[in-house]
XYZ file of C-alpha atoms in Angstrom:
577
model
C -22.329 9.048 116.133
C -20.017 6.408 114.338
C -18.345 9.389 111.808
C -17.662 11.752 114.827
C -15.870 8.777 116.609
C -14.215 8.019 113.863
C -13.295 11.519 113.501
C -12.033 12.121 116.926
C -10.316 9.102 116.706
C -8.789 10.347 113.499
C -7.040 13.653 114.628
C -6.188 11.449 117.613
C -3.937 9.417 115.563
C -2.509 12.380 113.171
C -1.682 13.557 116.401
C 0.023 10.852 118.146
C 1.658 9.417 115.054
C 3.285 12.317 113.906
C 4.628 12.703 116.845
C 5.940 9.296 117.084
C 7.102 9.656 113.737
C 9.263 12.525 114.314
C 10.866 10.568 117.360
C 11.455 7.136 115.773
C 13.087 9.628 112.682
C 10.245 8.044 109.991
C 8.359 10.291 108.037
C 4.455 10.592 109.212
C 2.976 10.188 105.776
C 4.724 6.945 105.533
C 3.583 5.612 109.170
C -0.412 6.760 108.658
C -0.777 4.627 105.424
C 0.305 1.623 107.663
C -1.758 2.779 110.426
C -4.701 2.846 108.079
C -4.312 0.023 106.388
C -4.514 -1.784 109.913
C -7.385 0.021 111.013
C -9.063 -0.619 107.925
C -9.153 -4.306 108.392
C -10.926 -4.127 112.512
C -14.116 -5.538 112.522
C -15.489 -2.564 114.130
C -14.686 0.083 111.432
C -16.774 1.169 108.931
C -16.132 1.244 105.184
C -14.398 4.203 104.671
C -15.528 5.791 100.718
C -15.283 9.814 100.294
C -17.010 11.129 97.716
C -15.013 12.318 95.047
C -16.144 15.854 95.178
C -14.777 16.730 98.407
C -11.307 15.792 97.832
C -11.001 17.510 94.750
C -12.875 20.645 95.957
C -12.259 20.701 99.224
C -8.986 19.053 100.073
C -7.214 20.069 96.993
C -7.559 23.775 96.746
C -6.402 24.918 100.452
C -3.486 22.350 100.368
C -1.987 23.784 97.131
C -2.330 27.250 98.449
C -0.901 26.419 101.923
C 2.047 25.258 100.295
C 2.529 27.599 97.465
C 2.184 30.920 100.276
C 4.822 29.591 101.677
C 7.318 29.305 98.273
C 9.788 31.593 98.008
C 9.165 33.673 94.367
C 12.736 33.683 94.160
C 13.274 30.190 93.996
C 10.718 29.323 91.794
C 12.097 31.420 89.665
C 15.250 30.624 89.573
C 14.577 26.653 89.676
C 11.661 27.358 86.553
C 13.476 25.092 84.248
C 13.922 22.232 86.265
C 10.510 22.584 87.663
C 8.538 22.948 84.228
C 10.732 20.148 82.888
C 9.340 17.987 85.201
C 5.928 18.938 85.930
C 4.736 19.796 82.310
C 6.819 17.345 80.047
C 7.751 14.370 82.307
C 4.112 13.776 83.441
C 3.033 14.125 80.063
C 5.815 11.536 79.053
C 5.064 9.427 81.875
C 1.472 9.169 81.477
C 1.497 8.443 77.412
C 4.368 5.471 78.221
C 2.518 4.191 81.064
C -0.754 3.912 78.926
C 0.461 2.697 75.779
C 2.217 -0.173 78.245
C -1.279 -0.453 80.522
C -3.433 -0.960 77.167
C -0.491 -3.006 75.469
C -0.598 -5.560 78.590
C -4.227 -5.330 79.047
C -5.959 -4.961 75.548
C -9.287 -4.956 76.953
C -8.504 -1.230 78.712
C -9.377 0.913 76.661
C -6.965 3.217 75.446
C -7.582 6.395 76.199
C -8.775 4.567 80.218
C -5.179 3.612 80.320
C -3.783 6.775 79.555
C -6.049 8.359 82.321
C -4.255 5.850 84.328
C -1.258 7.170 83.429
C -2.461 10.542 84.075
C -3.513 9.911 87.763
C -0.174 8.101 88.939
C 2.498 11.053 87.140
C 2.121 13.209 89.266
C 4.455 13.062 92.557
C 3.386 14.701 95.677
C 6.888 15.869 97.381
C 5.546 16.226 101.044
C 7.430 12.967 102.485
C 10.529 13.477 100.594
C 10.891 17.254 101.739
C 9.988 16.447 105.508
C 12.704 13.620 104.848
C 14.925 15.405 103.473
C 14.848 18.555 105.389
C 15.358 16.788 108.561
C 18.695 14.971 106.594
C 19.700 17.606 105.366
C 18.839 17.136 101.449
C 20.118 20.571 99.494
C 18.121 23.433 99.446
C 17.628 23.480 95.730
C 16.456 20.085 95.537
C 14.065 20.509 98.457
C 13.126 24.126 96.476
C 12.593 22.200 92.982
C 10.754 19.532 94.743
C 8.280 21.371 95.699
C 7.881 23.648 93.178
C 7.000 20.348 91.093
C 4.562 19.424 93.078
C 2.563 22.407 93.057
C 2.482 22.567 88.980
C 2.343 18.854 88.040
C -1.072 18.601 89.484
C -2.521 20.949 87.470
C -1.230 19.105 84.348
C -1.938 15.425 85.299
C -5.719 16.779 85.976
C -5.524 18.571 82.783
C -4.332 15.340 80.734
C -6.930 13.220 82.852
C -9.612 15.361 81.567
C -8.464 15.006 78.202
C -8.343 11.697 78.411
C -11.888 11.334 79.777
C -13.088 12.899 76.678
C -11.409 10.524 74.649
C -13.638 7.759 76.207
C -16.688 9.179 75.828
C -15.300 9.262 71.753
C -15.044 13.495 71.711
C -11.082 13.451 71.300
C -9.159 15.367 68.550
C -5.527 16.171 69.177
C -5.295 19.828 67.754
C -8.363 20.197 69.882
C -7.081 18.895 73.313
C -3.493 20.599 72.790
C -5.918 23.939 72.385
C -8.279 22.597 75.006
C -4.907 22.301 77.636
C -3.291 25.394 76.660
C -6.317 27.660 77.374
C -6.654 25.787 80.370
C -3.141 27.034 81.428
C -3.607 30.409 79.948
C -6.607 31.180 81.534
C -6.006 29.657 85.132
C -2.464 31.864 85.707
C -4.954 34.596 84.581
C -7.707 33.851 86.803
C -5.259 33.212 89.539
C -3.414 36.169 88.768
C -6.316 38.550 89.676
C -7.223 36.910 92.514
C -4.502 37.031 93.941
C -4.472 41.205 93.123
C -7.841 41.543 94.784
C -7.701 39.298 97.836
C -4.115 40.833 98.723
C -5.445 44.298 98.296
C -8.630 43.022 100.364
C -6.809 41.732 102.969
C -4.422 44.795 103.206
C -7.483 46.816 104.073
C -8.564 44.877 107.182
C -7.301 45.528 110.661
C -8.758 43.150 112.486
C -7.270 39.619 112.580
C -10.542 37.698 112.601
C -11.853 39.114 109.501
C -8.615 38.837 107.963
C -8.529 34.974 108.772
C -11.771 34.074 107.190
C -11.190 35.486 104.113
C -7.828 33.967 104.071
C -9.432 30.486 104.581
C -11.494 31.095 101.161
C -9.354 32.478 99.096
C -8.012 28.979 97.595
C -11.888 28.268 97.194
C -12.168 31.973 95.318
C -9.536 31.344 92.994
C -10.198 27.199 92.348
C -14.083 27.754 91.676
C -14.722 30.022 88.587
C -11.257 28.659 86.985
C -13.188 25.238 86.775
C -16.594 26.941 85.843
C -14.939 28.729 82.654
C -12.755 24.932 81.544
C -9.320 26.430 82.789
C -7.160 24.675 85.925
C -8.721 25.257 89.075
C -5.538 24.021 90.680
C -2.986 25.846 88.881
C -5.203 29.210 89.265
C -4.727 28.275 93.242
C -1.226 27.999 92.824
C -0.539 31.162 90.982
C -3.015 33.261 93.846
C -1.081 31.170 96.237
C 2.298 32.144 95.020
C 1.616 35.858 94.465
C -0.340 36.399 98.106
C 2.934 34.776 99.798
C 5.219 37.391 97.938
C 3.192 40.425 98.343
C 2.618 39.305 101.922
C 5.682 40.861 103.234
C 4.539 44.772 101.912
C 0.872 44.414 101.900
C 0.020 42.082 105.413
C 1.001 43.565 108.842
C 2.989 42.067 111.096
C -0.394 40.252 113.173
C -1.868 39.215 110.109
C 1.275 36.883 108.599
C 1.556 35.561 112.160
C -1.646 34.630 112.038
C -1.974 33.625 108.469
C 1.442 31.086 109.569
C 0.176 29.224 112.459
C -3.444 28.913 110.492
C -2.071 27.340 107.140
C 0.304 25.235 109.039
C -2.232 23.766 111.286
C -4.920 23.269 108.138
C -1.857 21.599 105.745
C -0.887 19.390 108.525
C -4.274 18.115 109.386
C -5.376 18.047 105.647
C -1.700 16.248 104.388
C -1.329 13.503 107.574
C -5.111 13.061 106.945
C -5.268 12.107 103.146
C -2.453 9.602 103.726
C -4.590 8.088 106.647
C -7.659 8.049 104.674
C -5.589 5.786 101.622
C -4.674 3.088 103.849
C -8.465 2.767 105.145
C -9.936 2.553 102.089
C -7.808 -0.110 100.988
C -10.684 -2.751 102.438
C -13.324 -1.206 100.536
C -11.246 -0.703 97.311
C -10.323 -4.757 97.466
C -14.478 -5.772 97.404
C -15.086 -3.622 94.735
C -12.387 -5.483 92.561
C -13.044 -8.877 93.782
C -16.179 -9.470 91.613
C -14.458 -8.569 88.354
C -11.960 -10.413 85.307
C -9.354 -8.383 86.065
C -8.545 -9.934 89.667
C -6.227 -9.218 92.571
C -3.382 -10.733 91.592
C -2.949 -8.886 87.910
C -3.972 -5.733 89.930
C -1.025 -6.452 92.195
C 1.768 -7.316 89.100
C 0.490 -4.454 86.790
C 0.851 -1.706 89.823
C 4.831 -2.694 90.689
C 5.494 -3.019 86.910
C 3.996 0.751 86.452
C 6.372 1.676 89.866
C 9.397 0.181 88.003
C 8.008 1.983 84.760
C 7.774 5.781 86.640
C 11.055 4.617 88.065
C 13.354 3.972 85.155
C 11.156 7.135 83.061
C 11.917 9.999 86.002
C 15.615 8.088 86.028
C 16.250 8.598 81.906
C 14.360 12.139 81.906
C 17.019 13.658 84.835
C 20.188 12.341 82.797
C 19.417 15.332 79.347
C 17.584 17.966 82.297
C 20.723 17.865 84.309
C 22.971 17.940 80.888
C 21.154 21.142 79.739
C 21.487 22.288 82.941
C 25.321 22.308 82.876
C 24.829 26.194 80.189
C 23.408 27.912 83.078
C 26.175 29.235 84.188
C 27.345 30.485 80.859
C 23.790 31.906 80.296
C 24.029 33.931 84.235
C 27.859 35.347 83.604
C 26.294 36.798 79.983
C 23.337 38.652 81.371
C 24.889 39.688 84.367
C 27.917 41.336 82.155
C 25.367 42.732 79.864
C 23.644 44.635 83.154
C 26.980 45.943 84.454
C 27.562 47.341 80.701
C 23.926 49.044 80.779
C 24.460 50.448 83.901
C 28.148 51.785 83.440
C 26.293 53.294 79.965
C 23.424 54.630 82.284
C 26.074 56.028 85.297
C 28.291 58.084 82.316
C 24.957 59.494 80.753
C 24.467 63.183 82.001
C 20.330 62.984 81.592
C 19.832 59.648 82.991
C 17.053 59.728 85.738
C 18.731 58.583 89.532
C 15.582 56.397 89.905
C 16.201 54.502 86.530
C 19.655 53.896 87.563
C 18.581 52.814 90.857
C 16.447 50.148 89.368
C 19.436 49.083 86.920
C 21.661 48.831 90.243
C 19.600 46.368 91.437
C 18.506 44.369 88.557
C 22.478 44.073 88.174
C 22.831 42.851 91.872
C 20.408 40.498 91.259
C 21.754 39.057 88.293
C 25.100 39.028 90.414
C 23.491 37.076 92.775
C 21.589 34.377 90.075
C 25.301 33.767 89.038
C 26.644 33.265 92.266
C 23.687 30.694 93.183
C 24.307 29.073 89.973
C 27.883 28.548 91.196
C 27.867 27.477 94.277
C 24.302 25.307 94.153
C 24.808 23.502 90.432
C 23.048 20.218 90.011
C 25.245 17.243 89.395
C 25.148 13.236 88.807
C 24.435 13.313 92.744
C 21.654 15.634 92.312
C 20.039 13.940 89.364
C 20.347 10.568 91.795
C 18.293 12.141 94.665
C 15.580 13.575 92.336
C 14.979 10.840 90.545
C 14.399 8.876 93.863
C 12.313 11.022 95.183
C 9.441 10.845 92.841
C 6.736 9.764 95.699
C 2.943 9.908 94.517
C 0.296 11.029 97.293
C -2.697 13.236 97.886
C -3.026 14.161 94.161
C -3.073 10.580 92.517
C -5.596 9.318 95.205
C -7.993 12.651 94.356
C -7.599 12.389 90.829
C -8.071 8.596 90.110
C -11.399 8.860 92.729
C -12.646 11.847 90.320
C -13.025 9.405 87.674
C -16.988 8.802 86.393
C -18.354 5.863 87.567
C -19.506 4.334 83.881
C -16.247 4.510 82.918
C -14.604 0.934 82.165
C -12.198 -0.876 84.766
C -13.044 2.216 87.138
C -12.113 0.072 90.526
C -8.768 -1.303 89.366
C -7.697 2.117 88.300
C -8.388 3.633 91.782
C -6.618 0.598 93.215
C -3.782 0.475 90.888
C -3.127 4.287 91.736
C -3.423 3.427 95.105
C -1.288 0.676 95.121
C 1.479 2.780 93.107
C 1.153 5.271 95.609
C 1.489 3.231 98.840
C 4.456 1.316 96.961
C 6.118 4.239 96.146
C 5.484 5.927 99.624
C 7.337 3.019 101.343
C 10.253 2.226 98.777
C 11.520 5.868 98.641
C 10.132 7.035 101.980
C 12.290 4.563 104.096
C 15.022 4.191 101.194
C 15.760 7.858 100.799
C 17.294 8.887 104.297
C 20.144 5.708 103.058
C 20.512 7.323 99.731
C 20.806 11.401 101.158
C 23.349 9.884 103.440
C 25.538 7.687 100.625
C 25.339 10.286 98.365
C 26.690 13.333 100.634
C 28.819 10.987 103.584
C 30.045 14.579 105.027
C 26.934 16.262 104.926
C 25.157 18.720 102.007
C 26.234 22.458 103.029
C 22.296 23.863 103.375
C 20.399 26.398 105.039
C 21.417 29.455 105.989
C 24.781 29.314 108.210
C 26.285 31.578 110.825
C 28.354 33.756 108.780
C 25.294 35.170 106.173
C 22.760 35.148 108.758
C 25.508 37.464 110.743
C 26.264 39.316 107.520
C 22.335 39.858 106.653
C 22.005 40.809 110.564
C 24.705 43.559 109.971
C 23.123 45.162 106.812
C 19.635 45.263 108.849
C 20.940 46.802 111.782
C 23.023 49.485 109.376
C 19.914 50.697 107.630
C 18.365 50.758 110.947
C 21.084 53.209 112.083
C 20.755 55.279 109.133
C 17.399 55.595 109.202
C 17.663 56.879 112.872
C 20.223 59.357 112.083
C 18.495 60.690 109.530
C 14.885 61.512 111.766
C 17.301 62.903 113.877
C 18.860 65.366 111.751
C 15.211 66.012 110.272
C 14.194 67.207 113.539
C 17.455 68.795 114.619
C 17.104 70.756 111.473
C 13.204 71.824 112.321
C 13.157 72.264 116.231
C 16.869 72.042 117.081
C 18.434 69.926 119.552
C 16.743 67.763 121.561
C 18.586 65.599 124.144
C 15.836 63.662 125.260
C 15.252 62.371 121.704
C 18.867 61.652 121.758
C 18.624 59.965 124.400
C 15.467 57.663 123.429
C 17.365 57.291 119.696
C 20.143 54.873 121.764
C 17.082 52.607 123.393
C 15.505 52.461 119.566
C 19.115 51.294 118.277
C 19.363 48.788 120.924
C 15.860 47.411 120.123
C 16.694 47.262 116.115
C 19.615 44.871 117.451
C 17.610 43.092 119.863
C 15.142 42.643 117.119
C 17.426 40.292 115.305
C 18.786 38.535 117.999
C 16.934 35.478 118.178
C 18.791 34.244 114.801
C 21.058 37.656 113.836
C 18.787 38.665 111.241
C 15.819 41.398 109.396
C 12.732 42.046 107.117
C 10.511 44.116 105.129
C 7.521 47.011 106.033
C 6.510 50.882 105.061
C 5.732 53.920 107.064
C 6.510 57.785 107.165
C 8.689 59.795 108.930
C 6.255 62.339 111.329
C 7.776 65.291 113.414
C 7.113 65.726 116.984
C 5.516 68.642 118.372
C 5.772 66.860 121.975
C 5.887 64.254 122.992
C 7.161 62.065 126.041
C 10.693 59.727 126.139
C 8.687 56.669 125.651
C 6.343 58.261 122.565
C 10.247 58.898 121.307
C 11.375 55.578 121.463
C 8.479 54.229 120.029
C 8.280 56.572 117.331
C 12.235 56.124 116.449
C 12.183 52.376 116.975
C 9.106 51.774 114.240
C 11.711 54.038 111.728
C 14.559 51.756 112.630
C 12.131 48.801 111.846
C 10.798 50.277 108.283
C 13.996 50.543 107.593
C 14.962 47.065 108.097
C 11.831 45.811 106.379
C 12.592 47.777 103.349
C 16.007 46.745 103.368
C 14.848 43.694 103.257
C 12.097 43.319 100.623
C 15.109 44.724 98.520
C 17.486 41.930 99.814
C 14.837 39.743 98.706
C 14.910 41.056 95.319
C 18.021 40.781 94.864
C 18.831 37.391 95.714
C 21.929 37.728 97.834
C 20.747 35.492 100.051
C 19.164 32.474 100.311
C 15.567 32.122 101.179
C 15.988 30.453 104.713
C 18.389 33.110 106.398
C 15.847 36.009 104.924
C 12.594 33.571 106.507
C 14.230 33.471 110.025
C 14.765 37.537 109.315
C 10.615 37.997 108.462
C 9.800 35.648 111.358
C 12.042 37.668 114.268
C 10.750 41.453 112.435
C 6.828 40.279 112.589
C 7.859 39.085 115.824
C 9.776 42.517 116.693
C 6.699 44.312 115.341
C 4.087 42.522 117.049
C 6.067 43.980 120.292
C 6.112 47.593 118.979
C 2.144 47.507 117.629
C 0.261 45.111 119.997
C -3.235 44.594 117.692
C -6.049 46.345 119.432
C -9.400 44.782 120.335
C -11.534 42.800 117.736
């Protein structure tokens, strides 16, 4: 009875303090840990202790695919070097520093214990500073490379924490653990890779909504489980199914089933993200008696956990100044290639023999390196850039799983789990409340993001053109097969009407497939549905290949998949489960 109050109690206060949160203009995350450190300490709540096991299996694995569904391909990729920069090499930086300076200041730690110490507090968790930083307007890149670096660094702090394990139990040989980490890589995008084929191609098979939901809810658990049973990342295999479901949804999923497949993920990452950051400031009570028995007391607990904060600090600080100087070639390296596509394709367009479908697919990979430049251009990082990332380097969800996964024999167990958490509730409330003052010194006049009026208006126009076009052309189709047929024509204007109207809750389109069938008769309103699903096919494939091109940024073609799904809903109400 005393769990289920507590747990009613606890989606109570998720509830209410998020809300408060959002009114106050404080971050949620931030307010919970308080709120849970408080609660902790009433004499009527229980010790609070999770078992390892279920945060790393079951909180883990449907967070990182909730939030990698929703990244858009196209800004992973074009933010890859910034992200693997600092989720591969700065956490394996940080985590050597920090335990060559844990086992320098502590001799009796272990080595290889330190460095797992350094392993669990690397890794940041971006979901306060990108709910900050949203609502302040932080630029899109930043919010894009943000999280993209929090999806990939936990599978390489876990990685490195494993390693590390086996160096305390005396198994540790470097040529075998670099083998022993790439492998795990290797084989986890693998794994995650064809899970991601099969679910997608699952899901694409099943009408109803309620089947499709279930399996969505275990696919993270498909893809995390026999990654770990075979040695390789279960976490990174979740991120790569995560990443390839969310850019195949938009071809493969109807309509019903992305609407759905929203509202669930949202509801499950809210609950599972506001909850983890409750559950760290209640265990805080328990964590303190566990350490209060041993040498290592309180007090060095409490010095070695802000001198590792100003450690991960000054390291994120130094690592941005050569990332953003290597940074400053891009451009070069986007004018070359897209040059070198225009020559191809002026080669390809003079060539007498040259197939209209290769072409095609030259035009495009030539728009889209077009469009890489022109990103490039106008969203370069700079000294102001470099200053925001580096502040944002928050730790969360991921350092409090990982340093709880740790074996109980090992040595100084219960100050690592309370120096992580102590690194991540420090870090949590330094940069949480410190980085709306910094977003707004750094940009005084406001960081142009998001998608404005003018290219949601432009993006709206090139929607509602192929709309047209596909219209005319059923037309002339049946014109050509049954003649004229004025009460077609007539039903054509209502379908070009709802192809605008379609768009008009933020001027925009997105992506879908379907054939073109002649009537043999059929009534007005079987017309207008019939040529109002064309003009939507049409703006769904226009679309996907906006979205492979790049032209414009990921937030204006969102709203544009949000108002179509919405649009199409209307046109294909789901039938009965």
């Amino acid at each position: 009875m005393e769990i289920g109050i507590v747990a009613v109690a606890a989606v109570v206060v998720l509830v209410g303090v998020s809300i408060l949160g959002g009114r106050i203009g404080v971050a949620a995350p931030l307010l919970l840990v308080v709120v849970g450190i408080g609660a902790g300490y009433l004499p009527f709540m229980p010790a609070i202790e999770v078992d390892p096991e279920i945060i790393l299996l079951g909180v883990l694995p449907p967070l990182l695919y909730s939030a990698a569904v929703n990244v858009p391909l196209v800004d992973f990729r074009r933010n890859l070097r910034p992200v693997a920069g600092l989720s591969v090499l700065l956490v394996i930086f940080s985590a050597v520093i920090a335990g060559l300076l844990v086992h320098l200041v502590v001799p009796a730690i272990p080595l290889p214990v330190a460095i797992a110490l350094g392993a669990v507090i690397s890794p940041t968790d971006a979901v306060a500073a990108t709910s900050i930083g949203k609502r302040l307007g932080m630029p899109d890149r930043l919010v894009s490379i943000l999280e993209g670096e929090s999806l990939v660094n936990d599978a390489t702090s876990l990685v490195l924490l494993k390693t590390a394990l086996a160096a305390v139990a005396g198994s540790f040989v470097f040529w075998d653990a670099a083998g022993s980490f790439a492998f795990s890589v290797a084989a986890a995008i693998v794994i995650g890779f064809v899970i991601g084929i099969i679910t997608v191609w699952l899901r694409s098979k099943l009408n109803n909504p309620v089947y499709d939901t279930i399996i969505s809810f275990v696919v993270p658990f498909i893809a995390f489980m026999p990654a770990e049973e075979v040695g390789a990342s279960g976490v990174l295999a979740v991120v790569v199914t995560g990443l390839y479901t969310g850019h195949h949804a938009a071809r493969r999923f109807s309509a019903t089933a992305r609407m759905n497949e929203r509202l669930n993920w949202r509801t499950v990452q809210f609950a599972l993200e506001n909850g983890v950051f409750l559950l760290m400031g209640l265990e805080l009570h328990t964590l303190l008696d566990e350490v209060d028995d041993t040498d290592l007391q309180l007090a060095h607990v409490g010095l070695l956990s802000l001198g590792l904060v100003v450690l991960l600090i000054l390291l994120r600080g130094i690592f941005m100044v050569p990332l953003i100087w290597t940074m400053r070639g891009d451009e070069g390296r986007y004018q070359q290639r897209s040059d070198g596509f225009s020559r191809i394709l002026s080669r390809a367009r003079k060539a007498e023999d040259t197939d209209t479908r290769k072409i095609r697919k030259l035009e495009l990979l030539e728009q889209r390196s077009r469009a890489d430049l022109a990103h490039e251009q106008d969203q370069q990082l700079g000294w102001r850039d470099g200053v925001l990332l580096s502040w944002s380097g928050m730790r969360g969800v991921v350092t409090l799983a990982a340093a709880q996964s740790i074996p109980t024999g090992v040595p100084y167990r219960a100050q690592i789990i309370l120096i992580a958490f102590a690194v991540a509730v420090i870090t949590l409330l330094l940069h949480g409340l410190s980085l709306p003052l910094f977003i707004r010194k750094l940009w005084p006049d406001g960081a142009r993001t998001g998608s404005d009026v003018g290219e949601l208006a432009s993006l709206s126009h090139d929607l509602i053109e192929a709309a047209n076009e596909a219209i005319d052309d059923a037309l002339e189709i049946e014109e050509d097969a049954k003649g004229p047929d004025n009460a077609c024509a007539q039903m054509s204007e209502r379908a070009r009407a709802s192809a605008r109207n379609a768009l008009a809750p933020i001027a925009i389109a997105l992506p879908a497939t379907g054939a073109v069938m002649l009537p043999t008769s059929e009534t007005p309103a079987q017309a207008y549905l019939r040529l109002a699903r064309i003009a939507l096919e049409a703006q769904r494939d226009a679309l996907l290949e906006e979205r492979a091109i790049g032209r414009y940024s990921s937030r204006a073609l969102r709203a544009a998949e949000l108002a179509l799904d919405a649009h199409e809903a209307r046109l294909n109400p789901p039938g009965g489960h």
